[in-house]
Amino acid sequence: MNTFLRRYWLPLLLVIVGSIVALCGVGTATVWKPSPQVSASLPTSSQKQTLAITRPGMFELYNSATKITVSGQGKVALAIGRSADVSAWAADLNYVEVTGQKDKTTLLTEPHRGKADSRQPGDAAGKDMWLKYKEADGGQINETWNRSEGAWSVIAWSEEGNVQLTMQWTQAVSTPWFWPLLVAGVLLILVGAIVAVVIFRFAKAAAKEEEQVREQRKLRAEQAPDSQTEQT
């Protein structure tokens, strides 16, 4: 075993390293591949609010349609309208404003303190302002918004507080390291195999030559006594 390792340590190293590199390449396209689905929700600190609205540009964070989910306690409502109308409607209200994405799963928010308590976006003064409006007596509301020209915002409302807003997009996912790592790993394995074959052939030729030398020595050793006998 020690002789084998001393002789084939280089090809073994190349094959092991090549296998690891190739597996890393496969991993970037499977295990470590980012999910195409991006889902971000209000942080825990903002869930005590009754009302949440989004700042213009939230629908444009990713080049895809936006799936919106609103849930809360008691009656819940979801409205989508032009950002200018939403800002004017909520100007004097207490609400939390979604300004962006904090991390992969959390929305970035800013509190807004107004003089009036939050009101339902479906009341008589506001319902006609929205392009889309849904309400439910409990559970959650789902809506999908396709990207459109202009600035648009979402209103999420929960009658008894603890409003929860989740926005989900689909992102394009690339695997730029898959082929480079896979090809590099396979090449290292092939080089290791070639080196192993070369070493084996050299070792075989050396063993054959050594065997011939031993045979010649044995033959000369056998012929030596016969020569001495003849001379006597």
mmCIF file with all atom_site columns, C-alpha atoms in Angstrom:
data_model
loop_
_atom_site.group_PDB
_atom_site.id
_atom_site.type_symbol
_atom_site.label_atom_id
_atom_site.label_alt_id
_atom_site.label_comp_id
_atom_site.label_asym_id
_atom_site.label_entity_id
_atom_site.label_seq_id
_atom_site.pdbx_PDB_ins_code
_atom_site.Cartn_x
_atom_site.Cartn_y
_atom_site.Cartn_z
_atom_site.occupancy
_atom_site.B_iso_or_equiv
_atom_site.pdbx_formal_charge
_atom_site.auth_seq_id
_atom_site.auth_comp_id
_atom_site.auth_asym_id
_atom_site.auth_atom_id
_atom_site.pdbx_PDB_model_num
ATOM 1   C CA . MET A 1 1   ? 0.000   0.000   0.000   1.00 0.00 ? 1   MET A CA 1
ATOM 2   C CA . ASN A 1 2   ? 2.818   2.402   0.867   1.00 0.00 ? 2   ASN A CA 1
ATOM 3   C CA . THR A 1 3   ? 4.507   1.623   -2.455  1.00 0.00 ? 3   THR A CA 1
ATOM 4   C CA . PHE A 1 4   ? 1.250   2.298   -4.294  1.00 0.00 ? 4   PHE A CA 1
ATOM 5   C CA . LEU A 1 5   ? 0.764   5.668   -2.575  1.00 0.00 ? 5   LEU A CA 1
ATOM 6   C CA . ARG A 1 6   ? 4.361   6.715   -3.179  1.00 0.00 ? 6   ARG A CA 1
ATOM 7   C CA . ARG A 1 7   ? 3.996   5.858   -6.863  1.00 0.00 ? 7   ARG A CA 1
ATOM 8   C CA . TYR A 1 8   ? 0.520   7.210   -7.552  1.00 0.00 ? 8   TYR A CA 1
ATOM 9   C CA . TRP A 1 9   ? 0.201   10.142  -5.094  1.00 0.00 ? 9   TRP A CA 1
ATOM 10  C CA . LEU A 1 10  ? 0.126   12.751  -7.872  1.00 0.00 ? 10  LEU A CA 1
ATOM 11  C CA . PRO A 1 11  ? -2.668  11.221  -10.000 1.00 0.00 ? 11  PRO A CA 1
ATOM 12  C CA . LEU A 1 12  ? -4.635  10.442  -6.845  1.00 0.00 ? 12  LEU A CA 1
ATOM 13  C CA . LEU A 1 13  ? -4.348  14.070  -5.754  1.00 0.00 ? 13  LEU A CA 1
ATOM 14  C CA . LEU A 1 14  ? -5.431  15.297  -9.183  1.00 0.00 ? 14  LEU A CA 1
ATOM 15  C CA . VAL A 1 15  ? -8.469  12.997  -9.230  1.00 0.00 ? 15  VAL A CA 1
ATOM 16  C CA . ILE A 1 16  ? -9.524  13.997  -5.696  1.00 0.00 ? 16  ILE A CA 1
ATOM 17  C CA . VAL A 1 17  ? -9.149  17.717  -6.365  1.00 0.00 ? 17  VAL A CA 1
ATOM 18  C CA . GLY A 1 18  ? -10.897 17.354  -9.728  1.00 0.00 ? 18  GLY A CA 1
ATOM 19  C CA . SER A 1 19  ? -13.811 15.501  -8.135  1.00 0.00 ? 19  SER A CA 1
ATOM 20  C CA . ILE A 1 20  ? -14.207 18.212  -5.481  1.00 0.00 ? 20  ILE A CA 1
ATOM 21  C CA . VAL A 1 21  ? -14.094 20.995  -8.092  1.00 0.00 ? 21  VAL A CA 1
ATOM 22  C CA . ALA A 1 22  ? -16.650 19.211  -10.298 1.00 0.00 ? 22  ALA A CA 1
ATOM 23  C CA . LEU A 1 23  ? -18.967 18.582  -7.335  1.00 0.00 ? 23  LEU A CA 1
ATOM 24  C CA . CYS A 1 24  ? -18.730 22.252  -6.388  1.00 0.00 ? 24  CYS A CA 1
ATOM 25  C CA . GLY A 1 25  ? -19.783 23.145  -9.931  1.00 0.00 ? 25  GLY A CA 1
ATOM 26  C CA . VAL A 1 26  ? -22.776 20.814  -9.723  1.00 0.00 ? 26  VAL A CA 1
ATOM 27  C CA . GLY A 1 27  ? -23.603 22.240  -6.292  1.00 0.00 ? 27  GLY A CA 1
ATOM 28  C CA . THR A 1 28  ? -23.810 25.797  -7.653  1.00 0.00 ? 28  THR A CA 1
ATOM 29  C CA . ALA A 1 29  ? -26.551 24.609  -10.024 1.00 0.00 ? 29  ALA A CA 1
ATOM 30  C CA . THR A 1 30  ? -28.432 22.478  -7.467  1.00 0.00 ? 30  THR A CA 1
ATOM 31  C CA . VAL A 1 31  ? -27.911 22.691  -3.705  1.00 0.00 ? 31  VAL A CA 1
ATOM 32  C CA . TRP A 1 32  ? -26.454 26.217  -3.637  1.00 0.00 ? 32  TRP A CA 1
ATOM 33  C CA . LYS A 1 33  ? -28.545 27.594  -6.486  1.00 0.00 ? 33  LYS A CA 1
ATOM 34  C CA . PRO A 1 34  ? -30.556 30.617  -5.306  1.00 0.00 ? 34  PRO A CA 1
ATOM 35  C CA . SER A 1 35  ? -34.303 30.219  -5.309  1.00 0.00 ? 35  SER A CA 1
ATOM 36  C CA . PRO A 1 36  ? -36.069 32.019  -8.164  1.00 0.00 ? 36  PRO A CA 1
ATOM 37  C CA . GLN A 1 37  ? -38.809 32.972  -5.690  1.00 0.00 ? 37  GLN A CA 1
ATOM 38  C CA . VAL A 1 38  ? -38.209 36.045  -3.523  1.00 0.00 ? 38  VAL A CA 1
ATOM 39  C CA . SER A 1 39  ? -40.663 36.543  -0.664  1.00 0.00 ? 39  SER A CA 1
ATOM 40  C CA . ALA A 1 40  ? -40.387 39.433  1.814   1.00 0.00 ? 40  ALA A CA 1
ATOM 41  C CA . SER A 1 41  ? -42.736 40.352  4.647   1.00 0.00 ? 41  SER A CA 1
ATOM 42  C CA . LEU A 1 42  ? -43.146 43.126  7.174   1.00 0.00 ? 42  LEU A CA 1
ATOM 43  C CA . PRO A 1 43  ? -40.738 42.877  10.121  1.00 0.00 ? 43  PRO A CA 1
ATOM 44  C CA . THR A 1 44  ? -42.118 41.787  13.472  1.00 0.00 ? 44  THR A CA 1
ATOM 45  C CA . SER A 1 45  ? -41.808 45.302  14.864  1.00 0.00 ? 45  SER A CA 1
ATOM 46  C CA . SER A 1 46  ? -44.226 46.596  12.204  1.00 0.00 ? 46  SER A CA 1
ATOM 47  C CA . GLN A 1 47  ? -46.919 43.945  12.587  1.00 0.00 ? 47  GLN A CA 1
ATOM 48  C CA . LYS A 1 48  ? -48.699 45.808  15.404  1.00 0.00 ? 48  LYS A CA 1
ATOM 49  C CA . GLN A 1 49  ? -49.804 48.397  12.876  1.00 0.00 ? 49  GLN A CA 1
ATOM 50  C CA . THR A 1 50  ? -53.300 48.468  11.449  1.00 0.00 ? 50  THR A CA 1
ATOM 51  C CA . LEU A 1 51  ? -52.277 50.065  8.154   1.00 0.00 ? 51  LEU A CA 1
ATOM 52  C CA . ALA A 1 52  ? -49.306 49.592  5.812   1.00 0.00 ? 52  ALA A CA 1
ATOM 53  C CA . ILE A 1 53  ? -48.656 51.206  2.440   1.00 0.00 ? 53  ILE A CA 1
ATOM 54  C CA . THR A 1 54  ? -45.841 50.799  -0.060  1.00 0.00 ? 54  THR A CA 1
ATOM 55  C CA . ARG A 1 55  ? -43.656 53.518  -1.500  1.00 0.00 ? 55  ARG A CA 1
ATOM 56  C CA . PRO A 1 56  ? -43.492 53.929  -5.321  1.00 0.00 ? 56  PRO A CA 1
ATOM 57  C CA . GLY A 1 57  ? -41.021 51.532  -6.927  1.00 0.00 ? 57  GLY A CA 1
ATOM 58  C CA . MET A 1 58  ? -41.793 48.398  -4.902  1.00 0.00 ? 58  MET A CA 1
ATOM 59  C CA . PHE A 1 59  ? -43.416 46.757  -7.912  1.00 0.00 ? 59  PHE A CA 1
ATOM 60  C CA . GLU A 1 60  ? -40.247 47.402  -9.923  1.00 0.00 ? 60  GLU A CA 1
ATOM 61  C CA . LEU A 1 61  ? -37.764 45.748  -7.542  1.00 0.00 ? 61  LEU A CA 1
ATOM 62  C CA . TYR A 1 62  ? -37.725 42.686  -9.794  1.00 0.00 ? 62  TYR A CA 1
ATOM 63  C CA . ASN A 1 63  ? -38.561 42.201  -13.428 1.00 0.00 ? 63  ASN A CA 1
ATOM 64  C CA . SER A 1 64  ? -41.653 40.113  -12.776 1.00 0.00 ? 64  SER A CA 1
ATOM 65  C CA . ALA A 1 65  ? -45.234 40.292  -11.604 1.00 0.00 ? 65  ALA A CA 1
ATOM 66  C CA . THR A 1 66  ? -45.717 40.870  -7.871  1.00 0.00 ? 66  THR A CA 1
ATOM 67  C CA . LYS A 1 67  ? -47.827 38.545  -5.758  1.00 0.00 ? 67  LYS A CA 1
ATOM 68  C CA . ILE A 1 68  ? -49.320 40.408  -2.777  1.00 0.00 ? 68  ILE A CA 1
ATOM 69  C CA . THR A 1 69  ? -50.693 38.760  0.346   1.00 0.00 ? 69  THR A CA 1
ATOM 70  C CA . VAL A 1 70  ? -52.436 40.667  3.116   1.00 0.00 ? 70  VAL A CA 1
ATOM 71  C CA . SER A 1 71  ? -53.515 39.043  6.372   1.00 0.00 ? 71  SER A CA 1
ATOM 72  C CA . GLY A 1 72  ? -54.449 40.162  9.855   1.00 0.00 ? 72  GLY A CA 1
ATOM 73  C CA . GLN A 1 73  ? -57.024 39.971  12.605  1.00 0.00 ? 73  GLN A CA 1
ATOM 74  C CA . GLY A 1 74  ? -60.675 40.616  11.928  1.00 0.00 ? 74  GLY A CA 1
ATOM 75  C CA . LYS A 1 75  ? -61.614 42.198  8.626   1.00 0.00 ? 75  LYS A CA 1
ATOM 76  C CA . VAL A 1 76  ? -58.721 42.747  6.207   1.00 0.00 ? 76  VAL A CA 1
ATOM 77  C CA . ALA A 1 77  ? -58.503 44.807  3.025   1.00 0.00 ? 77  ALA A CA 1
ATOM 78  C CA . LEU A 1 78  ? -56.110 45.288  0.125   1.00 0.00 ? 78  LEU A CA 1
ATOM 79  C CA . ALA A 1 79  ? -56.116 48.216  -2.280  1.00 0.00 ? 79  ALA A CA 1
ATOM 80  C CA . ILE A 1 80  ? -53.861 49.232  -5.175  1.00 0.00 ? 80  ILE A CA 1
ATOM 81  C CA . GLY A 1 81  ? -53.886 52.772  -6.469  1.00 0.00 ? 81  GLY A CA 1
ATOM 82  C CA . ARG A 1 82  ? -51.699 55.483  -7.872  1.00 0.00 ? 82  ARG A CA 1
ATOM 83  C CA . SER A 1 83  ? -48.997 56.423  -5.398  1.00 0.00 ? 83  SER A CA 1
ATOM 84  C CA . ALA A 1 84  ? -50.036 60.081  -5.354  1.00 0.00 ? 84  ALA A CA 1
ATOM 85  C CA . ASP A 1 85  ? -53.619 59.119  -4.440  1.00 0.00 ? 85  ASP A CA 1
ATOM 86  C CA . VAL A 1 86  ? -52.448 56.664  -1.777  1.00 0.00 ? 86  VAL A CA 1
ATOM 87  C CA . SER A 1 87  ? -50.111 59.226  -0.199  1.00 0.00 ? 87  SER A CA 1
ATOM 88  C CA . ALA A 1 88  ? -52.845 61.880  -0.149  1.00 0.00 ? 88  ALA A CA 1
ATOM 89  C CA . TRP A 1 89  ? -55.401 59.463  1.319   1.00 0.00 ? 89  TRP A CA 1
ATOM 90  C CA . ALA A 1 90  ? -53.014 58.355  4.110   1.00 0.00 ? 90  ALA A CA 1
ATOM 91  C CA . ALA A 1 91  ? -51.374 61.740  4.781   1.00 0.00 ? 91  ALA A CA 1
ATOM 92  C CA . ASP A 1 92  ? -52.996 62.282  8.210   1.00 0.00 ? 92  ASP A CA 1
ATOM 93  C CA . LEU A 1 93  ? -53.029 58.618  9.299   1.00 0.00 ? 93  LEU A CA 1
ATOM 94  C CA . ASN A 1 94  ? -50.825 56.407  11.436  1.00 0.00 ? 94  ASN A CA 1
ATOM 95  C CA . TYR A 1 95  ? -49.257 53.766  9.230   1.00 0.00 ? 95  TYR A CA 1
ATOM 96  C CA . VAL A 1 96  ? -46.028 51.975  8.383   1.00 0.00 ? 96  VAL A CA 1
ATOM 97  C CA . GLU A 1 97  ? -44.539 52.675  4.963   1.00 0.00 ? 97  GLU A CA 1
ATOM 98  C CA . VAL A 1 98  ? -42.691 49.984  3.030   1.00 0.00 ? 98  VAL A CA 1
ATOM 99  C CA . THR A 1 99  ? -39.677 51.658  1.443   1.00 0.00 ? 99  THR A CA 1
ATOM 100 C CA . GLY A 1 100 ? -37.720 48.712  0.074   1.00 0.00 ? 100 GLY A CA 1
ATOM 101 C CA . GLN A 1 101 ? -36.321 45.281  0.830   1.00 0.00 ? 101 GLN A CA 1
ATOM 102 C CA . LYS A 1 102 ? -34.129 44.973  3.938   1.00 0.00 ? 102 LYS A CA 1
ATOM 103 C CA . ASP A 1 103 ? -32.923 41.444  3.221   1.00 0.00 ? 103 ASP A CA 1
ATOM 104 C CA . LYS A 1 104 ? -34.090 38.331  1.409   1.00 0.00 ? 104 LYS A CA 1
ATOM 105 C CA . THR A 1 105 ? -37.133 37.803  3.637   1.00 0.00 ? 105 THR A CA 1
ATOM 106 C CA . THR A 1 106 ? -37.837 41.183  5.244   1.00 0.00 ? 106 THR A CA 1
ATOM 107 C CA . LEU A 1 107 ? -39.299 44.414  3.925   1.00 0.00 ? 107 LEU A CA 1
ATOM 108 C CA . LEU A 1 108 ? -37.724 47.734  4.888   1.00 0.00 ? 108 LEU A CA 1
ATOM 109 C CA . THR A 1 109 ? -40.158 50.054  6.640   1.00 0.00 ? 109 THR A CA 1
ATOM 110 C CA . GLU A 1 110 ? -40.521 53.527  8.094   1.00 0.00 ? 110 GLU A CA 1
ATOM 111 C CA . PRO A 1 111 ? -43.194 54.564  10.628  1.00 0.00 ? 111 PRO A CA 1
ATOM 112 C CA . HIS A 1 112 ? -45.482 57.470  9.826   1.00 0.00 ? 112 HIS A CA 1
ATOM 113 C CA . ARG A 1 113 ? -47.192 59.251  12.679  1.00 0.00 ? 113 ARG A CA 1
ATOM 114 C CA . GLY A 1 114 ? -50.362 61.071  11.774  1.00 0.00 ? 114 GLY A CA 1
ATOM 115 C CA . LYS A 1 115 ? -53.062 62.887  13.705  1.00 0.00 ? 115 LYS A CA 1
ATOM 116 C CA . ALA A 1 116 ? -55.845 60.453  12.838  1.00 0.00 ? 116 ALA A CA 1
ATOM 117 C CA . ASP A 1 117 ? -56.335 56.762  13.469  1.00 0.00 ? 117 ASP A CA 1
ATOM 118 C CA . SER A 1 118 ? -56.094 54.351  10.563  1.00 0.00 ? 118 SER A CA 1
ATOM 119 C CA . ARG A 1 119 ? -59.248 53.891  8.530   1.00 0.00 ? 119 ARG A CA 1
ATOM 120 C CA . GLN A 1 120 ? -60.413 51.284  6.077   1.00 0.00 ? 120 GLN A CA 1
ATOM 121 C CA . PRO A 1 121 ? -59.389 51.932  2.464   1.00 0.00 ? 121 PRO A CA 1
ATOM 122 C CA . GLY A 1 122 ? -62.819 50.715  1.381   1.00 0.00 ? 122 GLY A CA 1
ATOM 123 C CA . ASP A 1 123 ? -64.807 53.427  3.083   1.00 0.00 ? 123 ASP A CA 1
ATOM 124 C CA . ALA A 1 124 ? -66.960 55.796  1.083   1.00 0.00 ? 124 ALA A CA 1
ATOM 125 C CA . ALA A 1 125 ? -64.234 58.430  0.885   1.00 0.00 ? 125 ALA A CA 1
ATOM 126 C CA . GLY A 1 126 ? -61.614 56.193  -0.661  1.00 0.00 ? 126 GLY A CA 1
ATOM 127 C CA . LYS A 1 127 ? -62.981 53.085  -2.341  1.00 0.00 ? 127 LYS A CA 1
ATOM 128 C CA . ASP A 1 128 ? -63.509 54.741  -5.721  1.00 0.00 ? 128 ASP A CA 1
ATOM 129 C CA . MET A 1 129 ? -59.894 55.934  -5.788  1.00 0.00 ? 129 MET A CA 1
ATOM 130 C CA . TRP A 1 130 ? -58.379 52.469  -6.178  1.00 0.00 ? 130 TRP A CA 1
ATOM 131 C CA . LEU A 1 131 ? -57.738 50.504  -9.322  1.00 0.00 ? 131 LEU A CA 1
ATOM 132 C CA . LYS A 1 132 ? -58.082 47.268  -7.371  1.00 0.00 ? 132 LYS A CA 1
ATOM 133 C CA . TYR A 1 133 ? -59.791 46.649  -4.061  1.00 0.00 ? 133 TYR A CA 1
ATOM 134 C CA . LYS A 1 134 ? -60.492 43.472  -2.070  1.00 0.00 ? 134 LYS A CA 1
ATOM 135 C CA . GLU A 1 135 ? -61.676 42.835  1.452   1.00 0.00 ? 135 GLU A CA 1
ATOM 136 C CA . ALA A 1 136 ? -62.412 39.774  3.560   1.00 0.00 ? 136 ALA A CA 1
ATOM 137 C CA . ASP A 1 137 ? -63.873 39.096  6.990   1.00 0.00 ? 137 ASP A CA 1
ATOM 138 C CA . GLY A 1 138 ? -60.853 37.052  8.027   1.00 0.00 ? 138 GLY A CA 1
ATOM 139 C CA . GLY A 1 139 ? -57.933 35.032  6.806   1.00 0.00 ? 139 GLY A CA 1
ATOM 140 C CA . GLN A 1 140 ? -55.944 36.548  3.979   1.00 0.00 ? 140 GLN A CA 1
ATOM 141 C CA . ILE A 1 141 ? -56.264 38.232  0.607   1.00 0.00 ? 141 ILE A CA 1
ATOM 142 C CA . ASN A 1 142 ? -54.108 37.454  -2.425  1.00 0.00 ? 142 ASN A CA 1
ATOM 143 C CA . GLU A 1 143 ? -53.587 39.628  -5.485  1.00 0.00 ? 143 GLU A CA 1
ATOM 144 C CA . THR A 1 144 ? -51.152 39.598  -8.405  1.00 0.00 ? 144 THR A CA 1
ATOM 145 C CA . TRP A 1 145 ? -49.993 42.865  -9.948  1.00 0.00 ? 145 TRP A CA 1
ATOM 146 C CA . ASN A 1 146 ? -48.341 42.965  -13.347 1.00 0.00 ? 146 ASN A CA 1
ATOM 147 C CA . ARG A 1 147 ? -45.882 45.773  -13.935 1.00 0.00 ? 147 ARG A CA 1
ATOM 148 C CA . SER A 1 148 ? -47.568 48.855  -15.402 1.00 0.00 ? 148 SER A CA 1
ATOM 149 C CA . GLU A 1 149 ? -46.505 52.334  -16.369 1.00 0.00 ? 149 GLU A CA 1
ATOM 150 C CA . GLY A 1 150 ? -46.766 54.924  -13.656 1.00 0.00 ? 150 GLY A CA 1
ATOM 151 C CA . ALA A 1 151 ? -46.229 54.903  -9.893  1.00 0.00 ? 151 ALA A CA 1
ATOM 152 C CA . TRP A 1 152 ? -48.448 52.479  -7.977  1.00 0.00 ? 152 TRP A CA 1
ATOM 153 C CA . SER A 1 153 ? -48.739 51.597  -4.296  1.00 0.00 ? 153 SER A CA 1
ATOM 154 C CA . VAL A 1 154 ? -50.407 48.960  -2.113  1.00 0.00 ? 154 VAL A CA 1
ATOM 155 C CA . ILE A 1 155 ? -52.566 49.570  0.934   1.00 0.00 ? 155 ILE A CA 1
ATOM 156 C CA . ALA A 1 156 ? -52.786 46.738  3.474   1.00 0.00 ? 156 ALA A CA 1
ATOM 157 C CA . TRP A 1 157 ? -55.293 47.118  6.297   1.00 0.00 ? 157 TRP A CA 1
ATOM 158 C CA . SER A 1 158 ? -56.373 44.980  9.246   1.00 0.00 ? 158 SER A CA 1
ATOM 159 C CA . GLU A 1 159 ? -59.334 45.944  11.396  1.00 0.00 ? 159 GLU A CA 1
ATOM 160 C CA . GLU A 1 160 ? -57.862 44.694  14.689  1.00 0.00 ? 160 GLU A CA 1
ATOM 161 C CA . GLY A 1 161 ? -54.209 45.420  13.983  1.00 0.00 ? 161 GLY A CA 1
ATOM 162 C CA . ASN A 1 162 ? -51.277 43.121  13.370  1.00 0.00 ? 162 ASN A CA 1
ATOM 163 C CA . VAL A 1 163 ? -51.487 43.669  9.631   1.00 0.00 ? 163 VAL A CA 1
ATOM 164 C CA . GLN A 1 164 ? -49.149 41.445  7.665   1.00 0.00 ? 164 GLN A CA 1
ATOM 165 C CA . LEU A 1 165 ? -48.033 42.271  4.135   1.00 0.00 ? 165 LEU A CA 1
ATOM 166 C CA . THR A 1 166 ? -46.010 39.863  2.022   1.00 0.00 ? 166 THR A CA 1
ATOM 167 C CA . MET A 1 167 ? -44.684 40.644  -1.456  1.00 0.00 ? 167 MET A CA 1
ATOM 168 C CA . GLN A 1 168 ? -43.361 37.898  -3.687  1.00 0.00 ? 168 GLN A CA 1
ATOM 169 C CA . TRP A 1 169 ? -41.452 38.150  -6.964  1.00 0.00 ? 169 TRP A CA 1
ATOM 170 C CA . THR A 1 170 ? -39.751 35.806  -9.395  1.00 0.00 ? 170 THR A CA 1
ATOM 171 C CA . GLN A 1 171 ? -36.124 36.581  -10.165 1.00 0.00 ? 171 GLN A CA 1
ATOM 172 C CA . ALA A 1 172 ? -33.884 35.312  -12.942 1.00 0.00 ? 172 ALA A CA 1
ATOM 173 C CA . VAL A 1 173 ? -31.286 32.930  -11.496 1.00 0.00 ? 173 VAL A CA 1
ATOM 174 C CA . SER A 1 174 ? -28.004 32.227  -13.276 1.00 0.00 ? 174 SER A CA 1
ATOM 175 C CA . THR A 1 175 ? -25.311 29.658  -12.519 1.00 0.00 ? 175 THR A CA 1
ATOM 176 C CA . PRO A 1 176 ? -22.138 31.221  -13.981 1.00 0.00 ? 176 PRO A CA 1
ATOM 177 C CA . TRP A 1 177 ? -19.771 28.840  -12.148 1.00 0.00 ? 177 TRP A CA 1
ATOM 178 C CA . PHE A 1 178 ? -21.454 25.579  -13.162 1.00 0.00 ? 178 PHE A CA 1
ATOM 179 C CA . TRP A 1 179 ? -19.706 24.924  -16.474 1.00 0.00 ? 179 TRP A CA 1
ATOM 180 C CA . PRO A 1 180 ? -16.265 26.396  -15.573 1.00 0.00 ? 180 PRO A CA 1
ATOM 181 C CA . LEU A 1 181 ? -16.019 24.340  -12.391 1.00 0.00 ? 181 LEU A CA 1
ATOM 182 C CA . LEU A 1 182 ? -17.431 21.213  -13.996 1.00 0.00 ? 182 LEU A CA 1
ATOM 183 C CA . VAL A 1 183 ? -15.063 21.398  -16.988 1.00 0.00 ? 183 VAL A CA 1
ATOM 184 C CA . ALA A 1 184 ? -12.063 22.196  -14.764 1.00 0.00 ? 184 ALA A CA 1
ATOM 185 C CA . GLY A 1 185 ? -12.902 19.263  -12.485 1.00 0.00 ? 185 GLY A CA 1
ATOM 186 C CA . VAL A 1 186 ? -13.294 16.822  -15.376 1.00 0.00 ? 186 VAL A CA 1
ATOM 187 C CA . LEU A 1 187 ? -10.010 18.004  -16.913 1.00 0.00 ? 187 LEU A CA 1
ATOM 188 C CA . LEU A 1 188 ? -8.191  17.470  -13.612 1.00 0.00 ? 188 LEU A CA 1
ATOM 189 C CA . ILE A 1 189 ? -9.644  13.957  -13.381 1.00 0.00 ? 189 ILE A CA 1
ATOM 190 C CA . LEU A 1 190 ? -8.571  13.181  -16.976 1.00 0.00 ? 190 LEU A CA 1
ATOM 191 C CA . VAL A 1 191 ? -5.068  14.536  -16.339 1.00 0.00 ? 191 VAL A CA 1
ATOM 192 C CA . GLY A 1 192 ? -4.873  12.416  -13.189 1.00 0.00 ? 192 GLY A CA 1
ATOM 193 C CA . ALA A 1 193 ? -5.948  9.334   -15.136 1.00 0.00 ? 193 ALA A CA 1
ATOM 194 C CA . ILE A 1 194 ? -3.368  10.017  -17.887 1.00 0.00 ? 194 ILE A CA 1
ATOM 195 C CA . VAL A 1 195 ? -0.603  10.527  -15.326 1.00 0.00 ? 195 VAL A CA 1
ATOM 196 C CA . ALA A 1 196 ? -1.608  7.268   -13.639 1.00 0.00 ? 196 ALA A CA 1
ATOM 197 C CA . VAL A 1 197 ? -1.415  5.396   -16.974 1.00 0.00 ? 197 VAL A CA 1
ATOM 198 C CA . VAL A 1 198 ? 2.003   6.881   -17.759 1.00 0.00 ? 198 VAL A CA 1
ATOM 199 C CA . ILE A 1 199 ? 3.329   5.975   -14.299 1.00 0.00 ? 199 ILE A CA 1
ATOM 200 C CA . PHE A 1 200 ? 1.914   2.443   -14.656 1.00 0.00 ? 200 PHE A CA 1
ATOM 201 C CA . ARG A 1 201 ? 3.565   1.931   -18.039 1.00 0.00 ? 201 ARG A CA 1
ATOM 202 C CA . PHE A 1 202 ? 6.914   3.240   -16.790 1.00 0.00 ? 202 PHE A CA 1
ATOM 203 C CA . ALA A 1 203 ? 6.638   1.010   -13.746 1.00 0.00 ? 203 ALA A CA 1
ATOM 204 C CA . LYS A 1 204 ? 5.733   -1.972  -15.911 1.00 0.00 ? 204 LYS A CA 1
ATOM 205 C CA . ALA A 1 205 ? 8.655   -1.309  -18.271 1.00 0.00 ? 205 ALA A CA 1
ATOM 206 C CA . ALA A 1 206 ? 11.022  -0.897  -15.328 1.00 0.00 ? 206 ALA A CA 1
ATOM 207 C CA . ALA A 1 207 ? 9.766   -4.138  -13.768 1.00 0.00 ? 207 ALA A CA 1
ATOM 208 C CA . LYS A 1 208 ? 10.224  -5.977  -17.084 1.00 0.00 ? 208 LYS A CA 1
ATOM 209 C CA . GLU A 1 209 ? 13.733  -4.612  -17.475 1.00 0.00 ? 209 GLU A CA 1
ATOM 210 C CA . GLU A 1 210 ? 14.558  -5.592  -13.901 1.00 0.00 ? 210 GLU A CA 1
ATOM 211 C CA . GLU A 1 211 ? 13.209  -9.083  -14.548 1.00 0.00 ? 211 GLU A CA 1
ATOM 212 C CA . GLN A 1 212 ? 15.434  -9.397  -17.629 1.00 0.00 ? 212 GLN A CA 1
ATOM 213 C CA . VAL A 1 213 ? 18.450  -8.296  -15.609 1.00 0.00 ? 213 VAL A CA 1
ATOM 214 C CA . ARG A 1 214 ? 17.676  -10.913 -12.964 1.00 0.00 ? 214 ARG A CA 1
ATOM 215 C CA . GLU A 1 215 ? 17.298  -13.612 -15.616 1.00 0.00 ? 215 GLU A CA 1
ATOM 216 C CA . GLN A 1 216 ? 20.639  -12.647 -17.136 1.00 0.00 ? 216 GLN A CA 1
ATOM 217 C CA . ARG A 1 217 ? 22.325  -12.730 -13.748 1.00 0.00 ? 217 ARG A CA 1
ATOM 218 C CA . LYS A 1 218 ? 20.759  -16.105 -13.007 1.00 0.00 ? 218 LYS A CA 1
ATOM 219 C CA . LEU A 1 219 ? 21.890  -17.440 -16.369 1.00 0.00 ? 219 LEU A CA 1
ATOM 220 C CA . ARG A 1 220 ? 25.439  -16.199 -15.838 1.00 0.00 ? 220 ARG A CA 1
ATOM 221 C CA . ALA A 1 221 ? 25.436  -17.716 -12.357 1.00 0.00 ? 221 ALA A CA 1
ATOM 222 C CA . GLU A 1 222 ? 24.382  -21.068 -13.787 1.00 0.00 ? 222 GLU A CA 1
ATOM 223 C CA . GLN A 1 223 ? 26.980  -20.925 -16.563 1.00 0.00 ? 223 GLN A CA 1
ATOM 224 C CA . ALA A 1 224 ? 29.883  -20.057 -14.263 1.00 0.00 ? 224 ALA A CA 1
ATOM 225 C CA . PRO A 1 225 ? 30.284  -23.563 -12.605 1.00 0.00 ? 225 PRO A CA 1
ATOM 226 C CA . ASP A 1 226 ? 30.180  -25.260 -16.038 1.00 0.00 ? 226 ASP A CA 1
ATOM 227 C CA . SER A 1 227 ? 33.000  -23.054 -17.294 1.00 0.00 ? 227 SER A CA 1
ATOM 228 C CA . GLN A 1 228 ? 35.149  -23.851 -14.259 1.00 0.00 ? 228 GLN A CA 1
ATOM 229 C CA . THR A 1 229 ? 34.517  -27.615 -14.727 1.00 0.00 ? 229 THR A CA 1
ATOM 230 C CA . GLU A 1 230 ? 35.590  -27.504 -18.386 1.00 0.00 ? 230 GLU A CA 1
ATOM 231 C CA . GLN A 1 231 ? 38.770  -25.630 -17.528 1.00 0.00 ? 231 GLN A CA 1
ATOM 232 C CA . THR A 1 232 ? 39.628  -28.265 -14.935 1.00 0.00 ? 232 THR A CA 1
#
